[in-house]
Short mmCIF file of C-alpha atoms in Angstrom, two decimals:
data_model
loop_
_atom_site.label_atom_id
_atom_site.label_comp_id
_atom_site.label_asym_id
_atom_site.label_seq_id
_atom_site.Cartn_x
_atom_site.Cartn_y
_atom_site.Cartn_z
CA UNK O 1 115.87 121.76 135.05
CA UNK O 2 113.46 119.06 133.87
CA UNK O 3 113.43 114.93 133.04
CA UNK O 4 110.97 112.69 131.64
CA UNK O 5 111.80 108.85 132.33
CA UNK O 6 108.04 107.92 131.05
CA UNK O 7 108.25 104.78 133.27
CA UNK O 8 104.49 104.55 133.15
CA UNK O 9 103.78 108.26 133.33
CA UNK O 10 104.59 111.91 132.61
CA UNK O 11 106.02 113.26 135.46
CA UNK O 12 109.39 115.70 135.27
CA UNK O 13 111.59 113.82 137.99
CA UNK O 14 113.08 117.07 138.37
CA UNK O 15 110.88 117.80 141.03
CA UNK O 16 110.11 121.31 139.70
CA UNK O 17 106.34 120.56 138.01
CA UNK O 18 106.87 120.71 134.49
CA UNK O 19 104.96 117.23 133.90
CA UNK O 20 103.69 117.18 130.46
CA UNK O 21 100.46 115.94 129.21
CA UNK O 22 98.52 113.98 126.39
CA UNK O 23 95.03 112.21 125.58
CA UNK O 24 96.00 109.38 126.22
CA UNK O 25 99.13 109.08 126.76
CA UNK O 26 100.78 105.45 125.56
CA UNK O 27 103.78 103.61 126.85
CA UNK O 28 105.84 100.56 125.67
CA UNK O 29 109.51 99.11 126.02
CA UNK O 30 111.66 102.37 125.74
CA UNK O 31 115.41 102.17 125.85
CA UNK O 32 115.66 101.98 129.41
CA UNK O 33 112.38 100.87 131.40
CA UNK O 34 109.45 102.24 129.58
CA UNK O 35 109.48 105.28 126.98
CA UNK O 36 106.49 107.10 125.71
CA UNK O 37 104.87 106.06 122.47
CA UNK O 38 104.77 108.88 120.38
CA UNK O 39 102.56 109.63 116.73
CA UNK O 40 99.56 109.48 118.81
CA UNK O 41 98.27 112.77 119.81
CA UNK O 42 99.38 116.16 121.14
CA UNK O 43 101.93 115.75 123.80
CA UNK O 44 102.56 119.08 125.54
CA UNK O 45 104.93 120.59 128.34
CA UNK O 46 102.91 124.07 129.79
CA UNK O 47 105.45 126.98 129.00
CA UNK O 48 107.73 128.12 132.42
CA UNK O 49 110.75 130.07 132.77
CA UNK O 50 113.02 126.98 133.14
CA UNK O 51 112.55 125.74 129.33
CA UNK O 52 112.66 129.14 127.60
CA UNK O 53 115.83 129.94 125.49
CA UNK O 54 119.18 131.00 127.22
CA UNK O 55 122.67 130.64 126.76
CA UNK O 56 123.61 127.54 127.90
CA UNK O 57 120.57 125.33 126.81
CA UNK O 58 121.05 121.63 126.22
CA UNK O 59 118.17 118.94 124.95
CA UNK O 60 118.84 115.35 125.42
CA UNK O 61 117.04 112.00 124.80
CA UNK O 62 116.81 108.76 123.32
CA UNK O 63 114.48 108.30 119.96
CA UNK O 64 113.56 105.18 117.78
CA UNK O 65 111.56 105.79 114.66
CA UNK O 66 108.58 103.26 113.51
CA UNK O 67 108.62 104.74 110.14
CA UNK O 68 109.59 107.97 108.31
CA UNK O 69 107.98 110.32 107.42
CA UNK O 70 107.69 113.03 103.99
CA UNK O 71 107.78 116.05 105.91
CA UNK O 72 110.05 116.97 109.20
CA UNK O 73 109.33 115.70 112.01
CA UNK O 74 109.96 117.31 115.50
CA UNK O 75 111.28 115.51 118.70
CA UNK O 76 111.25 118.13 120.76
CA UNK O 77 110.32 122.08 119.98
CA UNK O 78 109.16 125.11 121.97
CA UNK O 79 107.93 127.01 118.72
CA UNK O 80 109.53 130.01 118.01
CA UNK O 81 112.45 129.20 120.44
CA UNK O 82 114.64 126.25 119.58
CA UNK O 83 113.59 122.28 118.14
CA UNK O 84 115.20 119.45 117.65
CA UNK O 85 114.12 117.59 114.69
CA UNK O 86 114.29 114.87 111.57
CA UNK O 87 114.38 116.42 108.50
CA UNK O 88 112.51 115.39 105.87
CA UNK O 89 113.71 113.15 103.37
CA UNK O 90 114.42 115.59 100.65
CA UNK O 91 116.55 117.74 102.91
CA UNK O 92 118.62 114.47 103.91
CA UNK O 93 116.84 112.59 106.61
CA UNK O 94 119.36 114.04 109.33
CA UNK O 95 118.78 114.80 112.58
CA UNK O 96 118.97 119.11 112.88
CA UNK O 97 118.59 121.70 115.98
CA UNK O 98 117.68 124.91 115.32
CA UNK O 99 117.78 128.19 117.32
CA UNK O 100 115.33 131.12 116.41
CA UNK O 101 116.56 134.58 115.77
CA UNK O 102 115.10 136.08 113.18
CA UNK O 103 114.42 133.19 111.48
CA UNK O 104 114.95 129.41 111.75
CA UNK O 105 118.00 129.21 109.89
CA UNK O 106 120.79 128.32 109.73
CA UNK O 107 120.18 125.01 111.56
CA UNK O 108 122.79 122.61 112.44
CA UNK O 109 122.42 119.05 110.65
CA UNK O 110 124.24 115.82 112.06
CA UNK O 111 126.22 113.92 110.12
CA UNK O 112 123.67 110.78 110.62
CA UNK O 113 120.81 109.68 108.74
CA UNK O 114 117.66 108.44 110.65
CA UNK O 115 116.86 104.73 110.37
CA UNK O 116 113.85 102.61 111.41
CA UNK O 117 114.19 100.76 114.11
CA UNK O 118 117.54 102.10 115.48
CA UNK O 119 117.84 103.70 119.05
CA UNK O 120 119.61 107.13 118.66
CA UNK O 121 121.10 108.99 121.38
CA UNK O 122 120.54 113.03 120.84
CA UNK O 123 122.17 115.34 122.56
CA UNK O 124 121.72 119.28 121.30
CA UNK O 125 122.27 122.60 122.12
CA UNK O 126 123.17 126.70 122.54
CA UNK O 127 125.93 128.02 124.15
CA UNK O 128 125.73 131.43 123.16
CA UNK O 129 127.91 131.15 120.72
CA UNK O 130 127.41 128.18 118.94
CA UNK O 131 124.46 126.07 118.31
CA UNK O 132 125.51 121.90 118.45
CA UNK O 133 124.19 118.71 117.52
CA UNK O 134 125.50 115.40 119.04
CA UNK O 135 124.52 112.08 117.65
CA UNK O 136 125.42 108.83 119.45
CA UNK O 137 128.85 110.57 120.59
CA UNK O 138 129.03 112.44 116.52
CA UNK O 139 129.00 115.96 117.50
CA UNK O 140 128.50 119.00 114.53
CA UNK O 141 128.47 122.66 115.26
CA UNK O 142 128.61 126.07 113.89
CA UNK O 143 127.81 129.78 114.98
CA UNK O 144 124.88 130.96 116.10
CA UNK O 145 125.35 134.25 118.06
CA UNK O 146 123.00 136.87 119.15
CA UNK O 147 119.78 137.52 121.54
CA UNK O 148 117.20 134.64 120.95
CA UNK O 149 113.38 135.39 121.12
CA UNK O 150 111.88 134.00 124.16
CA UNK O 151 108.24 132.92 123.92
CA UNK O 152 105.77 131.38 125.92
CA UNK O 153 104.54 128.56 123.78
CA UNK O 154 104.82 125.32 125.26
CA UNK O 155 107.32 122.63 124.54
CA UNK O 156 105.70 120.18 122.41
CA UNK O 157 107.32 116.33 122.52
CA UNK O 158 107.41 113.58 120.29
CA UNK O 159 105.49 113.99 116.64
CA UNK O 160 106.99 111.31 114.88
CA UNK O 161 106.10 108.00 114.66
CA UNK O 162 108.35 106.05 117.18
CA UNK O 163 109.51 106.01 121.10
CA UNK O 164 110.83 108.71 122.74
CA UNK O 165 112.77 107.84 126.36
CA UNK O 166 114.82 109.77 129.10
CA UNK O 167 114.34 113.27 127.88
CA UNK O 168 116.41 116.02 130.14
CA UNK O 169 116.64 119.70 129.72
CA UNK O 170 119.16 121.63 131.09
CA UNK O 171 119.06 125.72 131.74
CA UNK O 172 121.63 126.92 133.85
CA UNK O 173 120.93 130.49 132.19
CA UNK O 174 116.98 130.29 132.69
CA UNK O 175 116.18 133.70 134.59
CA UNK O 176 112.80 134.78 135.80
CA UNK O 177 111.77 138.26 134.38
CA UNK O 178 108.77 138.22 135.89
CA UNK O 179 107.34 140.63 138.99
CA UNK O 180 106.79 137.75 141.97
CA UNK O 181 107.46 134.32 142.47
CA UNK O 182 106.05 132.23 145.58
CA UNK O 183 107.64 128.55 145.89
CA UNK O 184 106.03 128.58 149.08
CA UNK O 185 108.96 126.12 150.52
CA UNK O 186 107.84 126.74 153.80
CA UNK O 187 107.39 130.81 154.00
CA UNK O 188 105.60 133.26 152.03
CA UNK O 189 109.15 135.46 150.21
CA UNK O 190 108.87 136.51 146.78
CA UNK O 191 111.84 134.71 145.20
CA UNK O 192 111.55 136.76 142.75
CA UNK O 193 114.05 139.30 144.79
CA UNK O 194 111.13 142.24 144.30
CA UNK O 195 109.94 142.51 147.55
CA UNK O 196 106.74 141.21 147.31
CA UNK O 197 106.86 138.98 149.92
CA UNK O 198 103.32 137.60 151.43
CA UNK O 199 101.77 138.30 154.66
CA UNK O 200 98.78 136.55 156.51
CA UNK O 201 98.82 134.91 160.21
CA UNK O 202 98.14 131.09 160.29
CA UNK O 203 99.60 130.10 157.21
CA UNK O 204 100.73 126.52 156.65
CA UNK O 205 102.05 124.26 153.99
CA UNK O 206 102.20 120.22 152.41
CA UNK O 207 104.87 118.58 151.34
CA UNK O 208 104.56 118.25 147.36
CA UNK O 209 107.04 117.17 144.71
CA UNK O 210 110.12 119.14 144.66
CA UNK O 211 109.54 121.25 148.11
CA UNK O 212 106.31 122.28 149.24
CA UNK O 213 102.51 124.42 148.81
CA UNK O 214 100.89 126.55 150.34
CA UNK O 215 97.73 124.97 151.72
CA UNK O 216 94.79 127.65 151.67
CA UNK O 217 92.54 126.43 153.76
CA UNK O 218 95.01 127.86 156.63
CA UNK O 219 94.91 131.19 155.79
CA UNK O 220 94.22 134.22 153.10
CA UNK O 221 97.53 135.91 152.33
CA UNK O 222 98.33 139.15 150.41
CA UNK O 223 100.41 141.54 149.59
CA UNK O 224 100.23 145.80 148.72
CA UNK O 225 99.25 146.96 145.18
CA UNK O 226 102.71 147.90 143.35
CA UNK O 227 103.00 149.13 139.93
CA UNK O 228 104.36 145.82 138.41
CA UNK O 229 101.51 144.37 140.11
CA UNK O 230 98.55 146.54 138.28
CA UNK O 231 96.49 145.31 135.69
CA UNK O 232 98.17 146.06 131.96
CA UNK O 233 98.64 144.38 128.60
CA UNK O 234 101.21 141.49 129.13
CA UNK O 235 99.61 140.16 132.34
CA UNK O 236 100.61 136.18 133.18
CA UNK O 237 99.86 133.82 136.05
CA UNK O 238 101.39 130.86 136.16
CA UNK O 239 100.62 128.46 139.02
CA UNK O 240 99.99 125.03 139.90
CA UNK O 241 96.07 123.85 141.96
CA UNK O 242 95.43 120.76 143.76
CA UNK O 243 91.67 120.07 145.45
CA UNK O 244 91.93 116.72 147.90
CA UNK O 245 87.63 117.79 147.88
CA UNK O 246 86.35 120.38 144.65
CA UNK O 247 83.67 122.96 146.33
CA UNK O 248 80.87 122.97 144.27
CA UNK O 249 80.35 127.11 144.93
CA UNK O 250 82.72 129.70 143.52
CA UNK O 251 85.94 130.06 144.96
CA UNK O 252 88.48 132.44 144.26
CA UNK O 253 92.07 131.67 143.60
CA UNK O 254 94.04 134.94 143.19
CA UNK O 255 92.55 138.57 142.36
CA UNK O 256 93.57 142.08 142.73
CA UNK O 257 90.37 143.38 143.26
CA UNK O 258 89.11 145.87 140.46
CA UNK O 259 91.62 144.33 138.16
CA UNK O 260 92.09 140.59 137.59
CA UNK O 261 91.38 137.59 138.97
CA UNK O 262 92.12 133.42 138.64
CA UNK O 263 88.57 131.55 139.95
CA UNK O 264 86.90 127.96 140.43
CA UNK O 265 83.97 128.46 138.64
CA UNK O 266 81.01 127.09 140.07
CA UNK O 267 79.52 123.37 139.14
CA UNK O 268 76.80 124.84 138.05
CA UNK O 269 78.72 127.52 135.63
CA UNK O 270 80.86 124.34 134.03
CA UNK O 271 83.13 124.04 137.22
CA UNK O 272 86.61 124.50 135.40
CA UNK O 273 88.79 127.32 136.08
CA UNK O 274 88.11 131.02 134.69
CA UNK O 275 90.06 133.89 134.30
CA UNK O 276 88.55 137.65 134.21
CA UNK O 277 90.07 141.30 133.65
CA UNK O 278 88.17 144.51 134.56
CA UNK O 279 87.64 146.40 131.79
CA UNK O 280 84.81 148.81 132.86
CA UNK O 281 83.25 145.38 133.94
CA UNK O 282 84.26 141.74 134.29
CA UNK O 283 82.73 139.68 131.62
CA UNK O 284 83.66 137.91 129.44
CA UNK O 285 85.94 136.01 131.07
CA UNK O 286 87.89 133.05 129.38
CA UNK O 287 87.10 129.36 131.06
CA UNK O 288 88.57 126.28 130.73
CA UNK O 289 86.23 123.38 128.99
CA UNK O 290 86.77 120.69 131.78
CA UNK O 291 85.15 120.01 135.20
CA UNK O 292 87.60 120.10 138.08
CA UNK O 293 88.34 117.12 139.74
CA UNK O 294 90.12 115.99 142.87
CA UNK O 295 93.33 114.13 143.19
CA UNK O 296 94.87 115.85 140.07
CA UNK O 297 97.56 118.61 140.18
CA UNK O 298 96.29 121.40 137.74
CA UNK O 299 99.01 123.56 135.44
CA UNK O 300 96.96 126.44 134.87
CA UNK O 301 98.77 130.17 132.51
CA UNK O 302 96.21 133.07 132.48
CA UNK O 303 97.38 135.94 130.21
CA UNK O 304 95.62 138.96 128.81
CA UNK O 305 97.50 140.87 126.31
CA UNK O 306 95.81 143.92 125.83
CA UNK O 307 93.55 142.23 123.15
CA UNK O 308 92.21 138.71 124.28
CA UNK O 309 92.42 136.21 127.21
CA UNK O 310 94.12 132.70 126.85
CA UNK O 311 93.42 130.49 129.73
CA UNK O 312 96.10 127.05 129.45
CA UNK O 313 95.12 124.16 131.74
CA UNK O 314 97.37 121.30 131.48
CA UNK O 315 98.58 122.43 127.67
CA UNK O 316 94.92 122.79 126.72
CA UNK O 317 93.76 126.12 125.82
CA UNK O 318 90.76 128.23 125.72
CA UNK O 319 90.34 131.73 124.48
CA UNK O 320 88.55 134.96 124.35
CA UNK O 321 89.26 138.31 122.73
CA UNK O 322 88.94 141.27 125.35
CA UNK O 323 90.24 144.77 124.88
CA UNK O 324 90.10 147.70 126.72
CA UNK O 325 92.16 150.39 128.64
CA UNK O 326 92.27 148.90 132.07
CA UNK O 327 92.00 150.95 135.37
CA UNK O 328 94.85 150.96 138.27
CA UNK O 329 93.44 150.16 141.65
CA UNK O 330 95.25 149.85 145.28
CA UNK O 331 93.95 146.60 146.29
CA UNK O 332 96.26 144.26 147.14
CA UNK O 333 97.06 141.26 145.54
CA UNK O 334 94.95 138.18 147.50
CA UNK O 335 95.26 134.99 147.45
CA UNK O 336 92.47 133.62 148.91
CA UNK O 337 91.20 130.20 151.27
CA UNK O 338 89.67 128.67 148.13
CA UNK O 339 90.23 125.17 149.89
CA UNK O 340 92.71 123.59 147.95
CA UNK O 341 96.83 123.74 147.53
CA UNK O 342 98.84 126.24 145.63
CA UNK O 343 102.30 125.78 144.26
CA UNK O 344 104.94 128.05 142.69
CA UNK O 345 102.64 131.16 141.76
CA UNK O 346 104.30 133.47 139.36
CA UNK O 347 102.86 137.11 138.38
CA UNK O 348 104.31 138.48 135.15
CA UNK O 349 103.14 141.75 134.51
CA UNK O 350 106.55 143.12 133.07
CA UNK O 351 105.08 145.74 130.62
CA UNK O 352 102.74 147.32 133.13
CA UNK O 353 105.43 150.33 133.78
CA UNK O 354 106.33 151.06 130.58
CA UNK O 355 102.72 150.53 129.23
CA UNK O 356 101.49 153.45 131.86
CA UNK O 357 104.12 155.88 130.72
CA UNK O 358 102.86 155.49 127.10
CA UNK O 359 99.45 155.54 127.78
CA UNK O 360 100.29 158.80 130.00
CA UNK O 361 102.31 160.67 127.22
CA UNK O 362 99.10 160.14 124.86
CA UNK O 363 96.56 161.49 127.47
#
């Protein structure tokens, strides 16, 4: 599902766009090739179906610690879904994996205690069941049973003071809940198996990383306003931009007209990326701090949740609150020729039924 080598970078070799990000990031000797120095900074995965909780979850990598620290110390954690961590010294030292469900605890602790300047092999996980930590070929388990609570945090890598190398994530159980999914591998279907499949003549697509995007100079696409599709609290768009040239003029990514929309802001308004909802108007909108620039793949998660916008561009995050009672329209959902390449567009709006019956019973 996703794999970090950090031979000089932090691409996911997967192929499937879940590079992760940091200011700056460092490298030195890892365990194999280079590994990513870690203690530094904020190192940050954007959150995507593939790395959320599910039965059958497993975390591996290799870690060497620089020093220890007094408090825990995570190696890898989506907050409020699983981590794998050091404890602190007081608790042991040991190397633990938890699984949230109602709580952290109970974790499950290895048998090993963390040295300095030791390469560890981790491998952790959930199989439904059981939650399981393996240490250099050591494995401890115990039960863990139940549904987990699925977030959409991002995973966060490396804060302790070391190397971290070769991290892989597997998800065999990973399903998307969302309403439409475009990968764009050389058609417009929604993957998503909801019928909102794409339509718009002259359409054409570049070969990317893992498959292909959909390249919108060629063509504006749509597709009819559904339900799922409508404007309501729980809205998320998940997609990935890349401009070979950045117009210096607004250009419109995705909107459903009367509802929402995902924009290139001017140069002259900042020239990031903003996000608006119509709430009997479409200001304020939430914006993203840095200028666009070309040659760089963007990650970008709008969400509104009935009470502010977050805007996430490559794990950095702006926000906004906006509230409101939003207003159904029957414009299609457009994704427009805003000149650069789009990959893997999802639209979540998974509460927009059930929030409509509600809202109808009270009127």
């Amino acid at each position: 599902m996703a794999s970090w080598s950090f031979d000089g970078d932090l691409v996911d070799r997967s192929g499937r766009g879940n590079d992760a990000f940091a200011k700056p990031p460092s490298f030195t000797a890892g365990h194999r090739g280079q590994g990513l120095r870690c203690g530094q900074g904020s190192i940050v995965v954007p959150d995507s179906p593939p790395l959320r909780v599910a039965p059958g979850l497993g975390l591996e990598c290799w870690v060497k610690l620089h020093a220890l620290g007094t408090s825990w110390q995570p190696v890898l954690i989506k907050d409020g879904e699983y981590q794998l961590r050091i404890d602190p010294p007081h608790e042991g030292g040991q190397f633990s994996f938890f699984l949230h469900r109602d709580g952290w605890e109970p974790r499950v602790r290895s048998g090993i205690t963390a040295q300095v300047g030791v390469w560890y092999h981790l491998h952790a996980g959930w199989d439904g069941r059981e939650i399981w930590i393996d240490v250099d070929g050591r494995r401890t388990s115990r039960p863990r049973s139940g549904e987990p609570v699925v977030g959409a945090e991002p995973l966060e890598l490396g804060q302790f003071e070391g190397i971290l190398d070769e991290v892989r994530i597997e998800n065999p159980g990973a399903r998307f809940s969302g309403a439409a999914q475009w990968r764009f591998d050389g058609d417009l279907r929604d993957a998503s198996e909801h019928g909102h499949h794409l339509t718009g003549d002259g359409a054409a697509f570049v070969p990317v990383p893992g498959g292909q995007a959909f390249n919108s100079a060629s063509a504006k696409v749509q597709t009819r306003s559904q339900p799922e599709l409508q404007l309501a609290p729980g809205l998320r768009i998940d997609c990935a931009v890349y401009f070979e040239q950045v117009p210096t003029e607004i250009r419109t990514i995705a909107i459903k007209d009367g509802e929402y929309q995902l924009r290139l802001n001017s140069l002259q308004d900042g020239g990031g990326f903003g996000f608006f909802v119509n709430l009997d108007g479409w200001e304020p909108r939430v914006s993203s701090r840095e200028r666009v620039v070309p040659g760089r793949w963007y990650r970008l998660t709008a969400r509104w949740d009935g009470m502010a916008l977050t805007l996430d561009v490559n794990g950095q995050r702006t926000r906004v609150t906006r509230s409101g009672i939003p207003k159904a329209a029957s414009h299609p959902f457009v994704i427009n020729s805003f000149g650069g390449w789009l990959d893997n567009p999802l639209l979540s709006t998974s509460s927009a039924r059930l929030w409509r019956r509600q809202v109808g019973r009270r009127e």
